[in-house]
Amino acid sequence: MRPVLPEEMERMVGVIHSKFSAIQMQLKQSTCEAVMTLRSRLLDARRKRRNFSKQATEVLNEYFYSHLSNPYPSEEVKQELARKGGITVSQVSNWFGNKRIRYKKNMGKFQEEASIYTASTVADTTKVWGPRSQASCPSTASSGSSGHFPLTSARDALITLRTLASPRPAPGGGSLWSQSRGSWQGTTPPVSTSPPAGYPSGANSHASH
DNA sequence: GTAAATGATTTCAG
DNA sequence: CTGAAATCATTTAC
């Protein structure tokens, strides 16, 4: 065996270095990938979903059904609803998004709810503090919780009666309260209780992250 | 057990 | 960016 020359040695060190770098990079990449997967699996908020409190759903429903013609709360209103319900503004936005689409998709199912929340809540929580703002926080004890039906207006009485009488409004003549004048639910509300068998799949492309 | 309800996310359009 | 629509993942009711 001949002695290894210094030049050869340097060359070998270089090769080992580059191989080591390559493996290091591979390892880093796969590790990062695994971490990302785990993170998305474990930190996805959907896996820790908690239902909102009664207070939150009440406040949200009150506003929604009080502004059925235009259920798009402004940023300030969202903040107020969030504060009253003890949830975040994002949650309010999520809730309204879900509520709008689900209400439109199946209006019949929400009639009962609508009559409940439109009956007595308009004068209670959403409009009180126009003229005078009471300085102290309301105790939020029970604002119209488990139900009394004041039936303060004829319209509410009509809606209530109609709802109780026919749980499934026929698609043809159901829209007694035709509030769909050019508002958010402009398109055809499909059917109440029997969804169509197939979906027209849209074309998908484009990604932005 | 399942099916419905529900909050959160993703994708796409404006 | 906001909102509609679809979808996911969990909770709740049956």
Short mmCIF file of C-alpha atoms (C1' of nucleotides) in Angstrom, two decimals:
data_model
loop_
_atom_site.label_atom_id
_atom_site.label_comp_id
_atom_site.label_asym_id
_atom_site.label_seq_id
_atom_site.Cartn_x
_atom_site.Cartn_y
_atom_site.Cartn_z
CA MET A 1 0.00 0.00 0.00
CA ARG A 2 1.25 3.31 -1.00
CA PRO A 3 0.78 6.29 1.26
CA VAL A 4 -2.18 8.54 0.58
CA LEU A 5 -1.20 11.77 -0.91
CA PRO A 6 -2.54 14.99 0.63
CA GLU A 7 -4.30 15.93 -2.59
CA GLU A 8 -6.14 12.64 -2.67
CA MET A 9 -7.11 13.13 0.93
CA GLU A 10 -8.58 16.54 0.23
CA ARG A 11 -10.57 15.17 -2.65
CA MET A 12 -12.00 12.38 -0.50
CA VAL A 13 -12.93 14.81 2.23
CA GLY A 14 -14.74 16.91 -0.31
CA VAL A 15 -16.73 13.96 -1.60
CA ILE A 16 -17.72 12.90 1.88
CA HIS A 17 -18.75 16.42 2.65
CA SER A 18 -21.03 16.68 -0.31
CA LYS A 19 -22.61 13.30 0.37
CA PHE A 20 -23.17 14.26 3.94
CA SER A 21 -24.82 17.48 2.84
CA ALA A 22 -27.11 15.64 0.51
CA ILE A 23 -28.23 13.23 3.17
CA GLN A 24 -28.65 16.03 5.63
CA MET A 25 -30.90 17.86 3.23
CA GLN A 26 -32.97 14.76 2.58
CA LEU A 27 -33.41 14.15 6.25
CA LYS A 28 -34.35 17.71 6.90
CA GLN A 29 -36.94 17.62 4.17
CA SER A 30 -38.59 14.42 5.27
CA THR A 31 -38.61 15.51 8.87
CA CYS A 32 -40.18 18.80 7.99
CA GLU A 33 -42.80 17.03 5.95
CA ALA A 34 -43.67 14.71 8.79
CA VAL A 35 -43.90 17.57 11.22
CA MET A 36 -46.22 19.44 8.95
CA THR A 37 -48.47 16.45 8.59
CA LEU A 38 -48.61 15.87 12.30
CA ARG A 39 -49.29 19.50 12.96
CA SER A 40 -52.19 19.60 10.56
CA ARG A 41 -53.54 16.43 12.07
CA LEU A 42 -53.28 17.44 15.69
CA LEU A 43 -53.63 21.19 15.69
CA ASP A 44 -56.53 21.38 13.32
CA ALA A 45 -59.15 23.27 15.21
CA ARG A 46 -61.81 21.07 13.74
CA ARG A 47 -60.60 18.34 16.03
CA LYS A 48 -61.25 20.40 19.10
CA ARG A 49 -64.59 21.81 18.16
CA ARG A 50 -66.81 22.80 21.03
CA ASN A 51 -70.38 23.85 20.63
CA PHE A 52 -71.12 27.43 21.47
CA SER A 53 -72.81 28.33 24.68
CA LYS A 54 -76.48 29.05 24.83
CA GLN A 55 -75.73 32.70 25.23
CA ALA A 56 -73.65 32.78 22.07
CA THR A 57 -76.17 31.00 19.90
CA GLU A 58 -78.91 33.17 21.25
CA VAL A 59 -77.12 36.39 20.49
CA LEU A 60 -76.17 35.20 17.05
CA ASN A 61 -79.62 33.92 16.21
CA GLU A 62 -81.17 37.09 17.46
CA TYR A 63 -79.14 39.19 15.12
CA PHE A 64 -79.50 36.79 12.23
CA TYR A 65 -83.25 36.59 12.34
CA SER A 66 -83.62 40.25 13.11
CA HIS A 67 -81.69 41.06 9.96
CA LEU A 68 -82.84 38.25 7.74
CA SER A 69 -83.06 40.57 4.78
CA ASN A 70 -79.39 41.42 5.07
CA PRO A 71 -77.57 39.18 7.52
CA TYR A 72 -74.15 40.70 6.96
CA PRO A 73 -73.02 42.28 10.21
CA SER A 74 -70.41 44.96 9.96
CA GLU A 75 -67.12 44.67 11.72
CA GLU A 76 -68.33 46.61 14.71
CA VAL A 77 -71.47 44.57 14.98
CA LYS A 78 -69.41 41.44 14.76
CA GLN A 79 -67.31 42.64 17.63
CA GLU A 80 -70.37 43.36 19.70
CA LEU A 81 -71.88 39.97 18.96
CA ALA A 82 -68.58 38.36 19.79
CA ARG A 83 -68.39 40.19 23.09
CA LYS A 84 -71.94 39.34 24.02
CA GLY A 85 -71.57 35.72 23.08
CA GLY A 86 -68.19 35.22 24.59
CA ILE A 87 -66.66 34.12 21.31
CA THR A 88 -64.24 35.63 18.86
CA VAL A 89 -64.97 37.77 15.85
CA SER A 90 -63.74 35.01 13.59
CA GLN A 91 -66.19 32.67 15.18
CA VAL A 92 -68.96 35.14 14.55
CA SER A 93 -67.96 35.34 10.92
CA ASN A 94 -67.81 31.57 10.68
CA TRP A 95 -71.18 31.27 12.29
CA PHE A 96 -72.82 33.73 9.94
CA GLY A 97 -71.24 32.07 6.96
CA ASN A 98 -72.52 28.70 8.03
CA LYS A 99 -75.88 30.07 9.01
CA ARG A 100 -76.48 31.88 5.74
CA ILE A 101 -75.64 28.95 3.54
CA ARG A 102 -77.50 26.45 5.67
CA TYR A 103 -80.54 28.61 6.05
CA LYS A 104 -80.70 29.16 2.33
CA LYS A 105 -80.14 25.52 1.59
CA ASN A 106 -82.98 24.35 3.75
CA MET A 107 -85.26 27.14 4.82
CA GLY A 108 -88.02 24.91 6.06
CA LYS A 109 -85.89 23.48 8.78
CA PHE A 110 -85.24 26.87 10.32
CA GLN A 111 -88.77 28.19 10.39
CA GLU A 112 -89.30 27.18 13.96
CA GLU A 113 -86.06 28.76 15.02
CA ALA A 114 -86.87 31.88 13.10
CA SER A 115 -90.19 32.35 14.80
CA ILE A 116 -88.58 31.89 18.16
CA TYR A 117 -85.90 34.46 17.63
CA THR A 118 -87.94 37.03 15.76
CA ALA A 119 -90.73 37.08 18.26
CA SER A 120 -89.29 38.93 21.20
CA THR A 121 -85.69 39.77 20.76
CA VAL A 122 -85.62 42.77 18.51
CA ALA A 123 -86.22 45.22 21.31
CA ASP A 124 -84.07 43.46 23.82
CA THR A 125 -80.43 43.11 23.02
CA THR A 126 -79.70 44.45 19.61
CA LYS A 127 -81.26 47.88 19.64
CA VAL A 128 -81.33 48.98 23.22
CA TRP A 129 -78.18 50.90 23.28
CA GLY A 130 -78.81 53.43 20.62
CA PRO A 131 -79.83 56.42 22.70
CA ARG A 132 -78.57 55.58 26.15
CA SER A 133 -75.65 53.36 26.87
CA GLN A 134 -75.90 51.87 30.28
CA ALA A 135 -72.52 52.17 31.85
CA SER A 136 -72.35 48.80 33.46
CA CYS A 137 -72.16 45.45 31.83
CA PRO A 138 -75.47 43.68 31.78
CA SER A 139 -75.27 40.59 33.87
CA THR A 140 -76.18 38.42 30.87
CA ALA A 141 -78.19 36.24 33.15
CA SER A 142 -81.02 35.02 30.98
CA SER A 143 -82.12 37.17 28.12
CA GLY A 144 -85.22 35.51 26.92
CA SER A 145 -83.97 32.04 27.37
CA SER A 146 -86.26 29.12 27.65
CA GLY A 147 -89.18 30.51 26.04
CA HIS A 148 -92.02 32.75 26.58
CA PHE A 149 -93.98 33.82 23.56
CA PRO A 150 -95.08 37.39 23.99
CA LEU A 151 -96.48 37.60 20.47
CA THR A 152 -96.19 41.31 20.40
CA SER A 153 -97.02 41.83 16.76
CA ALA A 154 -99.45 40.40 14.30
CA ARG A 155 -96.68 39.43 11.93
CA ASP A 156 -94.99 37.29 14.51
CA ALA A 157 -98.24 35.63 15.39
CA LEU A 158 -98.86 34.83 11.78
CA ILE A 159 -95.41 33.38 11.32
CA THR A 160 -95.71 31.33 14.44
CA LEU A 161 -99.05 29.91 13.52
CA ARG A 162 -97.94 29.13 10.02
CA THR A 163 -94.84 27.43 11.25
CA LEU A 164 -96.61 25.29 13.74
CA ALA A 165 -99.26 24.30 11.27
CA SER A 166 -97.03 23.18 8.42
CA PRO A 167 -93.55 21.99 9.21
CA ARG A 168 -92.79 21.56 5.54
CA PRO A 169 -93.84 24.53 3.41
CA ALA A 170 -94.52 23.37 -0.09
CA PRO A 171 -91.98 24.71 -2.57
CA GLY A 172 -94.69 26.15 -4.75
CA GLY A 173 -96.59 28.39 -2.39
CA GLY A 174 -94.42 28.39 0.63
CA SER A 175 -92.93 31.85 0.46
CA LEU A 176 -95.47 33.80 2.38
CA TRP A 177 -92.87 36.15 3.72
CA SER A 178 -91.28 36.83 0.41
CA GLN A 179 -88.37 38.87 1.62
CA SER A 180 -86.19 37.77 -1.25
CA ARG A 181 -86.26 41.03 -3.10
CA GLY A 182 -82.85 41.20 -4.62
CA SER A 183 -81.18 40.21 -1.43
CA TRP A 184 -78.71 37.56 -0.44
CA GLN A 185 -80.72 34.50 -1.32
CA GLY A 186 -81.40 35.53 -4.85
CA THR A 187 -80.90 32.16 -6.44
CA THR A 188 -83.41 29.38 -6.41
CA PRO A 189 -83.71 27.69 -3.05
CA PRO A 190 -83.64 24.10 -4.23
CA VAL A 191 -85.96 21.88 -2.22
CA SER A 192 -86.72 21.59 1.42
CA THR A 193 -86.43 18.07 2.60
CA SER A 194 -85.24 15.94 -0.29
CA PRO A 195 -81.92 16.94 -1.76
CA PRO A 196 -81.22 16.04 -5.37
CA ALA A 197 -79.40 12.83 -5.99
CA GLY A 198 -76.40 14.19 -7.78
CA TYR A 199 -74.22 17.23 -7.67
CA PRO A 200 -72.95 19.07 -10.71
CA SER A 201 -69.28 19.00 -10.02
CA GLY A 202 -67.54 22.22 -10.79
CA ALA A 203 -64.21 22.52 -12.49
CA ASN A 204 -61.39 23.00 -10.09
CA SER A 205 -58.05 24.53 -10.72
CA HIS A 206 -55.73 27.09 -9.29
CA ALA A 207 -54.11 27.20 -5.93
CA SER A 208 -52.77 30.11 -4.05
CA HIS A 209 -50.72 29.15 -1.07
"C1'" DG B 1 -74.08 1.80 16.69
"C1'" DT B 2 -75.75 5.54 13.35
"C1'" DA B 3 -77.48 10.11 11.56
"C1'" DA B 4 -78.15 14.86 12.34
"C1'" DA B 5 -76.26 19.20 14.02
"C1'" DT B 6 -72.49 22.17 14.18
"C1'" DG B 7 -68.08 24.72 14.26
"C1'" DA B 8 -63.92 25.19 11.41
"C1'" DT B 9 -61.39 24.82 7.26
"C1'" DT B 10 -60.58 24.81 2.30
"C1'" DT B 11 -61.52 26.26 -2.34
"C1'" DC B 12 -63.07 29.49 -5.54
"C1'" DA B 13 -64.86 34.05 -7.20
"C1'" DG B 14 -65.08 39.13 -7.01
"C1'" DC C 1 -59.70 40.91 1.95
"C1'" DT C 2 -64.91 39.01 2.34
"C1'" DG C 3 -68.37 35.72 1.17
"C1'" DA C 4 -70.44 31.31 -1.04
"C1'" DA C 5 -70.07 26.64 -1.35
"C1'" DA C 6 -68.20 22.21 -0.32
"C1'" DT C 7 -66.07 19.50 2.92
"C1'" DC C 8 -64.07 17.93 7.17
"C1'" DA C 9 -64.11 16.50 12.10
"C1'" DT C 10 -66.41 16.58 16.18
"C1'" DT C 11 -70.43 16.72 19.15
"C1'" DT C 12 -75.02 15.52 20.14
"C1'" DA C 13 -79.33 13.08 19.71
"C1'" DC C 14 -81.58 8.96 18.47
#
